[in-house]
Short mmCIF file of C-alpha atoms and ligand atoms in Angstrom, two decimals:
data_model
loop_
_atom_site.label_atom_id
_atom_site.label_comp_id
_atom_site.label_asym_id
_atom_site.label_seq_id
_atom_site.Cartn_x
_atom_site.Cartn_y
_atom_site.Cartn_z
CA UNK Z 73 19.22 -53.50 -48.58
CA UNK Z 74 18.20 -50.70 -49.95
CA UNK Z 75 17.67 -49.93 -53.88
CA UNK Z 76 16.89 -46.69 -54.93
CA UNK Z 77 14.14 -46.59 -57.72
CA UNK Z 78 14.65 -45.82 -60.99
CA UNK Z 79 14.10 -42.13 -63.01
CA UNK Z 80 13.03 -43.72 -65.85
CA UNK Z 81 14.11 -40.76 -68.81
CA UNK Z 82 13.04 -42.88 -71.86
CA UNK Z 83 9.24 -43.13 -70.07
CA UNK Z 84 9.02 -39.71 -69.05
CA UNK Z 85 10.07 -38.30 -72.48
CA UNK Z 86 7.94 -40.25 -74.65
CA UNK Z 87 4.76 -39.61 -72.54
CA UNK Z 88 6.08 -35.35 -73.66
CA UNK Z 89 7.16 -36.78 -76.87
CA UNK Z 90 3.03 -37.78 -76.95
CA UNK Z 91 2.17 -34.44 -75.80
CA UNK Z 92 4.32 -32.55 -78.31
CA UNK Z 93 2.50 -34.45 -80.92
CA UNK Z 94 -1.00 -33.23 -80.34
CA UNK Z 95 0.11 -30.05 -79.82
CA UNK Z 96 1.29 -29.79 -82.86
CA UNK Z 97 -1.37 -31.38 -84.64
CA UNK Z 98 -3.78 -28.83 -82.95
CA UNK Z 99 -0.58 -25.51 -84.51
CA UNK Z 100 -1.12 -28.04 -87.77
CA UNK Z 101 -4.36 -27.25 -87.79
CA UNK Z 102 -4.85 -23.53 -87.43
CA UNK Z 103 -2.22 -23.66 -90.68
CA UNK Z 104 1.05 -23.58 -88.40
CA UNK Z 105 3.51 -26.66 -88.66
CA UNK Z 106 6.56 -25.76 -86.16
CA UNK Z 107 9.53 -25.78 -88.03
CA UNK Z 108 13.15 -26.07 -86.43
CA UNK Z 109 16.66 -25.74 -88.47
CA UNK Z 110 19.55 -26.57 -87.81
CA UNK Z 111 22.60 -26.33 -89.18
CA UNK Z 112 25.71 -28.80 -89.16
CA UNK Z 113 29.32 -27.16 -90.14
CA UNK Z 114 31.45 -29.84 -91.19
CA UNK Z 115 31.87 -34.01 -90.75
CA UNK Z 116 32.68 -34.19 -87.15
CA UNK Z 117 30.98 -37.63 -86.23
CA UNK Z 118 29.31 -37.41 -83.69
CA UNK Z 119 28.03 -33.92 -84.25
CA UNK Z 120 26.49 -35.86 -87.32
CA UNK Z 121 24.84 -37.80 -84.89
CA UNK Z 122 23.21 -35.73 -82.79
CA UNK Z 123 21.73 -34.21 -85.37
CA UNK Z 124 20.43 -36.51 -86.99
CA UNK Z 125 18.48 -38.35 -84.19
CA UNK Z 126 16.95 -34.28 -83.26
CA UNK Z 127 16.07 -34.61 -86.45
CA UNK Z 128 14.07 -37.62 -87.02
CA UNK Z 129 12.36 -37.01 -83.81
CA UNK Z 130 11.08 -33.41 -84.80
CA UNK Z 131 9.22 -35.76 -87.89
CA UNK Z 132 7.93 -38.50 -85.59
CA UNK Z 133 6.36 -35.63 -83.49
CA UNK Z 134 4.40 -33.68 -85.51
CA UNK Z 135 7.47 -30.71 -86.08
CA UNK Z 136 9.16 -29.90 -89.56
CA UNK Z 137 12.82 -30.11 -89.52
CA UNK Z 138 15.45 -29.38 -92.43
CA UNK Z 139 19.29 -30.29 -91.63
CA UNK Z 140 21.51 -28.12 -93.38
CA UNK Z 141 25.14 -29.40 -93.81
CA UNK Z 142 28.15 -26.28 -94.83
CA UNK Z 143 31.28 -26.99 -94.92
CA UNK Z 144 34.33 -27.28 -92.37
CA UNK Z 145 35.72 -24.18 -93.95
CA UNK Z 146 33.00 -22.20 -94.40
CA UNK Z 147 33.54 -18.81 -93.97
CA UNK Z 148 32.28 -17.01 -90.61
CA UNK Z 149 30.12 -14.26 -92.19
CA UNK Z 150 28.67 -16.87 -94.66
CA UNK Z 151 27.19 -18.58 -91.84
CA UNK Z 152 25.72 -15.70 -89.58
CA UNK Z 153 24.55 -14.50 -93.34
CA UNK Z 154 22.32 -18.03 -93.20
CA UNK Z 155 21.24 -17.50 -89.80
CA UNK Z 156 20.08 -13.80 -90.59
CA UNK Z 157 17.46 -15.78 -93.73
CA UNK Z 158 16.39 -18.03 -91.00
CA UNK Z 159 15.94 -15.95 -88.33
CA UNK Z 160 13.44 -13.89 -91.04
CA UNK Z 161 12.13 -17.20 -92.39
CA UNK Z 162 8.25 -17.59 -90.91
CA UNK Z 163 8.69 -20.96 -91.20
CA UNK Z 164 10.94 -21.40 -88.68
CA UNK Z 165 10.54 -21.09 -84.99
CA UNK Z 166 13.81 -22.55 -83.83
CA UNK Z 167 17.54 -22.16 -84.89
CA UNK Z 168 20.10 -24.50 -84.29
CA UNK Z 169 23.49 -24.62 -84.80
CA UNK Z 170 25.62 -27.57 -83.72
CA UNK Z 171 28.44 -27.18 -81.57
CA UNK Z 172 31.18 -27.74 -80.90
CA UNK Z 173 32.26 -25.54 -84.62
CA UNK Z 174 35.30 -24.98 -86.64
CA UNK Z 175 37.93 -23.21 -84.57
CA UNK Z 176 37.69 -20.41 -86.60
CA UNK Z 177 34.39 -19.39 -86.32
CA UNK Z 178 33.29 -17.66 -83.34
CA UNK Z 179 30.99 -19.22 -81.62
CA UNK Z 180 29.58 -16.62 -79.28
CA UNK Z 181 29.24 -14.33 -82.46
CA UNK Z 182 26.71 -17.39 -83.79
CA UNK Z 183 24.81 -17.64 -80.71
CA UNK Z 184 24.29 -14.64 -80.77
CA UNK Z 185 22.63 -13.53 -84.38
CA UNK Z 186 20.17 -16.64 -84.00
CA UNK Z 187 17.16 -14.23 -82.88
CA UNK Z 188 16.76 -14.81 -79.12
CA UNK Z 189 13.18 -15.56 -80.13
CA UNK Z 190 14.20 -18.82 -82.45
CA UNK Z 191 16.77 -19.41 -79.85
CA UNK Z 192 15.63 -23.41 -79.00
CA UNK Z 193 18.75 -24.33 -77.05
CA UNK Z 194 18.81 -21.01 -75.07
CA UNK Z 195 22.01 -20.16 -74.87
CA UNK Z 196 21.61 -16.74 -76.57
CA UNK Z 197 22.30 -14.13 -73.66
CA UNK Z 198 18.58 -12.38 -74.14
CA UNK Z 199 18.01 -15.74 -73.00
CA UNK Z 200 20.69 -16.78 -69.95
CA UNK Z 201 19.49 -13.41 -69.00
CA UNK Z 202 15.53 -13.91 -69.13
CA UNK Z 203 16.87 -17.38 -66.87
CA UNK Z 204 18.10 -15.04 -64.42
CA UNK Z 205 15.86 -12.56 -63.46
CA UNK Z 206 13.15 -16.02 -63.52
CA UNK Z 207 11.13 -15.06 -66.31
CA UNK Z 208 12.59 -17.38 -68.78
CA UNK Z 209 11.53 -17.86 -72.86
CA UNK Z 210 13.71 -20.95 -73.43
CA UNK Z 211 15.26 -22.73 -70.48
CA UNK Z 212 18.50 -24.81 -72.44
CA UNK Z 213 17.48 -28.04 -72.98
CA UNK Z 214 19.40 -30.44 -70.63
CA UNK Z 215 18.58 -28.13 -67.60
CA UNK Z 216 15.00 -28.04 -68.28
CA UNK Z 217 14.77 -31.92 -68.96
CA UNK Z 218 16.25 -32.72 -65.75
CA UNK Z 219 13.52 -30.01 -64.24
CA UNK Z 220 10.61 -32.21 -65.84
CA UNK Z 221 12.14 -35.32 -64.36
CA UNK Z 222 12.11 -34.33 -60.68
CA UNK Z 223 8.20 -33.02 -61.96
CA UNK Z 224 7.51 -36.20 -63.32
CA UNK Z 225 8.69 -37.94 -60.25
CA UNK Z 226 7.38 -35.71 -57.95
CA UNK Z 227 10.46 -34.90 -56.25
CA UNK Z 228 10.37 -31.99 -53.22
CA UNK Z 229 12.19 -29.36 -54.38
CA UNK Z 230 11.39 -26.27 -52.16
CA UNK Z 231 13.46 -26.16 -49.43
CA UNK Z 232 15.73 -28.70 -50.28
CA UNK Z 233 19.10 -28.90 -50.92
CA UNK Z 234 20.80 -28.91 -53.98
CA UNK Z 235 24.10 -29.67 -55.10
CA UNK Z 236 24.76 -29.10 -58.75
CA UNK Z 237 27.77 -30.39 -60.02
CA UNK Z 238 29.48 -28.36 -62.76
CA UNK Z 239 29.27 -24.94 -64.06
CA UNK Z 240 29.13 -25.12 -67.70
CA UNK Z 241 26.62 -22.16 -69.60
CA UNK Z 242 25.27 -25.35 -71.51
CA UNK Z 243 23.83 -27.69 -68.57
CA UNK Z 244 25.62 -26.61 -64.92
CA UNK Z 245 24.72 -22.95 -63.89
CA UNK Z 246 21.23 -22.97 -65.90
CA UNK Z 247 20.80 -26.15 -63.62
CA UNK Z 248 21.25 -24.32 -60.54
CA UNK Z 249 19.15 -21.23 -61.50
CA UNK Z 250 16.06 -23.72 -62.50
CA UNK Z 251 16.19 -25.30 -59.09
CA UNK Z 252 16.59 -21.87 -57.07
CA UNK Z 253 14.09 -20.73 -59.15
CA UNK Z 254 12.50 -23.90 -57.75
CA UNK Z 255 12.88 -23.15 -54.18
CA UNK Z 256 15.77 -24.94 -53.08
CA UNK Z 257 18.88 -24.26 -51.67
CA UNK Z 258 21.38 -24.58 -54.47
CA UNK Z 259 25.62 -24.99 -53.77
CA UNK Z 260 27.29 -25.61 -57.28
CA UNK Z 261 30.58 -27.69 -57.28
CA UNK Z 262 33.23 -27.55 -59.59
CA UNK Z 263 37.05 -28.91 -60.40
CA UNK Z 264 38.39 -26.10 -57.90
CA UNK Z 265 35.76 -27.16 -55.11
CA UNK Z 266 38.18 -28.18 -52.43
CA UNK Z 267 35.62 -31.45 -50.82
CA UNK Z 268 32.82 -32.27 -53.23
CA UNK Z 269 31.95 -35.46 -51.14
CA UNK Z 270 31.13 -32.22 -47.80
CA UNK Z 271 28.94 -30.68 -49.76
CA UNK Z 272 26.69 -33.98 -51.67
CA UNK Z 273 26.62 -35.26 -48.57
CA UNK Z 274 24.28 -32.77 -47.20
CA UNK Z 275 22.34 -32.49 -50.57
CA UNK Z 276 18.88 -33.87 -50.94
CA UNK Z 277 18.93 -33.40 -55.13
CA UNK Z 278 22.49 -33.63 -56.59
CA UNK Z 279 23.09 -33.34 -60.56
CA UNK Z 280 25.98 -34.18 -62.02
CA UNK Z 281 27.09 -32.60 -65.08
CA UNK Z 282 31.41 -32.92 -65.10
CA UNK Z 283 32.12 -35.69 -67.92
CA UNK Z 284 34.17 -37.85 -65.46
CA UNK Z 285 33.41 -41.33 -64.01
CA UNK Z 286 32.83 -42.63 -61.18
CA UNK Z 287 32.94 -38.91 -59.88
CA UNK Z 288 30.22 -39.25 -56.86
CA UNK Z 289 30.37 -42.56 -55.40
CA UNK Z 290 27.79 -43.73 -53.06
CA UNK Z 291 29.80 -42.82 -49.39
CA UNK Z 292 29.45 -39.07 -51.13
CA UNK Z 293 25.55 -39.76 -51.04
CA UNK Z 294 23.45 -38.51 -48.45
CA UNK Z 295 21.11 -41.88 -47.43
CA UNK Z 296 16.58 -41.44 -49.90
CA UNK Z 297 18.66 -38.04 -52.08
CA UNK Z 298 17.71 -37.72 -55.09
CA UNK Z 299 20.14 -38.75 -58.11
CA UNK Z 300 20.43 -37.21 -61.88
CA UNK Z 301 23.80 -38.03 -63.99
CA UNK Z 302 23.66 -35.71 -66.71
CA UNK Z 303 27.77 -36.67 -67.22
CA UNK Z 304 28.27 -38.73 -70.68
CA UNK Z 305 31.52 -40.82 -70.98
CA UNK Z 306 33.12 -44.17 -71.72
CA UNK Z 307 33.29 -47.35 -69.67
CA UNK Z 308 36.63 -49.28 -70.69
CA UNK Z 309 34.84 -51.59 -73.09
CA UNK Z 310 33.65 -49.15 -75.54
CA UNK Z 311 30.09 -48.06 -73.06
CA UNK Z 312 28.02 -45.18 -72.97
CA UNK Z 313 28.21 -44.38 -68.83
CA UNK Z 314 27.41 -41.91 -66.87
CA UNK Z 315 28.96 -39.69 -63.91
CA UNK Z 316 28.03 -41.52 -61.49
CA UNK Z 317 28.91 -44.88 -59.66
CA UNK Z 318 25.35 -46.48 -60.17
CA UNK Z 319 25.86 -49.26 -58.99
CA UNK Z 320 26.66 -48.25 -55.41
CA UNK Z 321 24.77 -45.02 -55.58
CA UNK Z 322 21.67 -47.33 -56.26
CA UNK Z 323 22.27 -48.17 -52.42
CA UNK Z 324 21.80 -45.78 -50.73
CA UNK Z 325 19.71 -43.11 -52.53
CA UNK Z 326 15.93 -42.70 -52.60
CA UNK Z 327 16.14 -42.38 -56.85
CA UNK Z 328 18.65 -41.96 -59.51
CA UNK Z 329 18.40 -41.78 -63.52
CA UNK Z 330 20.54 -44.71 -64.89
CA UNK Z 331 22.77 -43.98 -68.14
CA UNK Z 332 21.86 -44.66 -70.91
CA UNK Z 333 18.33 -44.15 -70.91
CA UNK Z 334 17.81 -41.16 -68.45
CA UNK Z 335 18.30 -37.48 -68.82
CA UNK Z 336 20.08 -38.66 -72.44
CA UNK Z 337 16.57 -38.57 -74.32
CA UNK Z 338 14.83 -35.34 -72.42
CA UNK Z 339 17.45 -33.45 -74.07
CA UNK Z 340 16.10 -33.63 -77.52
CA UNK Z 341 12.51 -33.93 -76.05
CA UNK Z 342 12.99 -30.38 -74.81
CA UNK Z 343 14.44 -28.96 -77.71
CA UNK Z 344 10.98 -30.19 -79.47
CA UNK Z 345 8.69 -29.19 -76.71
CA UNK Z 346 10.85 -24.99 -77.41
CA UNK Z 347 10.35 -25.69 -80.45
CA UNK Z 348 6.62 -26.31 -80.14
CA UNK Z 349 5.99 -23.11 -77.92
CA UNK Z 350 8.11 -21.15 -80.25
CA UNK Z 351 5.86 -21.60 -82.92
CA UNK Z 352 2.89 -21.54 -80.51
CA UNK Z 353 3.85 -18.07 -79.54
CA UNK Z 354 4.42 -17.12 -83.08
CA UNK Z 355 0.89 -17.68 -84.27
CA UNK Z 356 -0.67 -16.34 -81.00
CA UNK Z 357 -2.41 -19.13 -79.72
CA UNK Z 358 -5.35 -18.79 -77.66
CA UNK Z 359 -5.16 -20.18 -74.00
CA UNK Z 360 -6.39 -23.69 -74.29
CA UNK Z 361 -2.83 -24.39 -76.34
CA UNK Z 362 -1.14 -23.05 -73.88
CA UNK Z 363 -1.68 -25.27 -70.86
CA UNK Z 364 0.41 -28.39 -70.81
CA UNK Z 365 3.26 -29.16 -71.37
CA UNK Z 366 4.42 -25.50 -70.01
CA UNK Z 367 3.32 -26.84 -66.34
CA UNK Z 368 4.93 -24.52 -63.31
CA UNK Z 369 4.23 -27.69 -61.37
CA UNK Z 370 7.60 -27.89 -60.32
CA UNK Z 371 6.84 -24.69 -58.17
CA UNK Z 372 4.19 -26.41 -56.07
P1 NAP M 39 32.26 -28.73 -69.42
O1 NAP M 39 31.51 -27.38 -69.81
O2 NAP M 39 33.31 -29.82 -69.69
O3 NAP M 39 31.38 -28.60 -68.56
C1 NAP M 39 32.53 -29.81 -66.89
C2 NAP M 39 32.23 -29.08 -65.46
O4 NAP M 39 32.97 -30.14 -64.18
C3 NAP M 39 33.07 -27.80 -64.62
O5 NAP M 39 32.48 -26.61 -64.88
C4 NAP M 39 34.37 -28.30 -63.95
O6 NAP M 39 34.45 -27.71 -63.43
C5 NAP M 39 34.00 -28.97 -63.44
N1 NAP M 39 34.38 -30.01 -63.56
C6 NAP M 39 35.17 -30.64 -63.87
N2 NAP M 39 36.18 -32.00 -63.49
C7 NAP M 39 35.73 -32.02 -62.21
C8 NAP M 39 36.27 -32.31 -60.60
N3 NAP M 39 37.15 -32.83 -60.75
N4 NAP M 39 34.69 -32.36 -59.86
C9 NAP M 39 34.27 -31.39 -59.42
N5 NAP M 39 34.06 -30.44 -60.86
C10 NAP M 39 34.52 -30.42 -61.83
O7 NAP M 39 30.94 -30.15 -69.68
P2 NAP M 39 28.61 -30.33 -70.62
O8 NAP M 39 28.75 -29.48 -71.42
O9 NAP M 39 28.50 -29.27 -69.11
O10 NAP M 39 29.09 -31.37 -70.08
C11 NAP M 39 28.99 -32.31 -68.87
C12 NAP M 39 28.70 -33.95 -68.91
O11 NAP M 39 27.24 -33.74 -69.53
C13 NAP M 39 29.36 -33.97 -70.10
O12 NAP M 39 29.26 -35.77 -70.18
C14 NAP M 39 28.79 -34.37 -71.68
O13 NAP M 39 28.69 -34.79 -72.30
C15 NAP M 39 27.28 -34.17 -70.38
N6 NAP M 39 26.24 -33.56 -70.86
C16 NAP M 39 25.27 -34.91 -71.42
C17 NAP M 39 24.20 -33.62 -72.18
C18 NAP M 39 22.52 -35.12 -71.95
O14 NAP M 39 21.64 -34.75 -72.59
N7 NAP M 39 22.67 -35.93 -71.53
C19 NAP M 39 23.41 -32.98 -72.50
C20 NAP M 39 25.27 -31.57 -72.17
C21 NAP M 39 26.18 -32.76 -71.66
P3 NAP M 39 35.37 -25.93 -64.05
O15 NAP M 39 34.39 -25.38 -64.28
O16 NAP M 39 36.66 -25.47 -62.66
O17 NAP M 39 36.09 -26.34 -65.14
#
């Protein structure tokens, strides 16, 4: 019986983080410590866990990070003023405002206030536009992580059919653009798609980014396809699970990502990569420093 190979996000992540740490040491020796500023507004427990993990990952890999907590009732103008200060701070190379924000704050205003050159989440319209025109500065972390996983397992993209399920600005749309840029023929499915299985059965690569359990089952998958599960959901027992029915899909697919241990670890890793690369750009690096993390091998 077929058993899909597991794409191990922890292993890919570990290798990339070691590389980030090495390059951070090189930069530090030249007088620049890559710095990430993280702003958390309010006391949402899930957001608190996410930012803690991001700060911890920075510290473990040679980046400096400062976490600023602002009260849930902070005025939007105050938050924007703080972002402007960070934009002007030469020791800060990346600024991340944890989403979602309280309802009285317009997250679009917040994202657009972050300098595009420090927007390590890649959400600013200037960065979305750069991605659209094939000259990305910061790629959004989750889809960038997916591309690195495909690259690490040497999964061919050029000329392949790829289906992205989900069309959010932070995952689905940039994912589709990155796959398109790498030479795939891309179909984007969403909640209005009439027959999801019709599309997925013809796909060599499926990326599921929906937020609903079992949106993709084995009968919807082409034999030997690569299945990337971005979703983060809970089982009835409260355990983390993805969008993909792992048991049935792994009997048909060639490669599959698990949840946990798949895309999740890659998202924070790519935040480190984006922050490091921002610091390298600001320090005007020599040619030796730019070659590795930013490999263009996905286009091969
Ligand atoms: P989102 O903004 O809620 O978008 C979900 C997308 O799924 C929408 O485009 C929606 O279509 C589509 N959708 C909903 N029901 C569908 C259905 N029955 N069939 C096909 N498409 C359907 O979510 P998101 O921010 O992109 O995140 C998606 C998932 O990834 C969530 O579980 C999130 O927690 C997870 N996530 C994980 C990571 C990670 O690091 N692993 C990072 C980010 C997000 P419409 O546009 O038509 O509504």
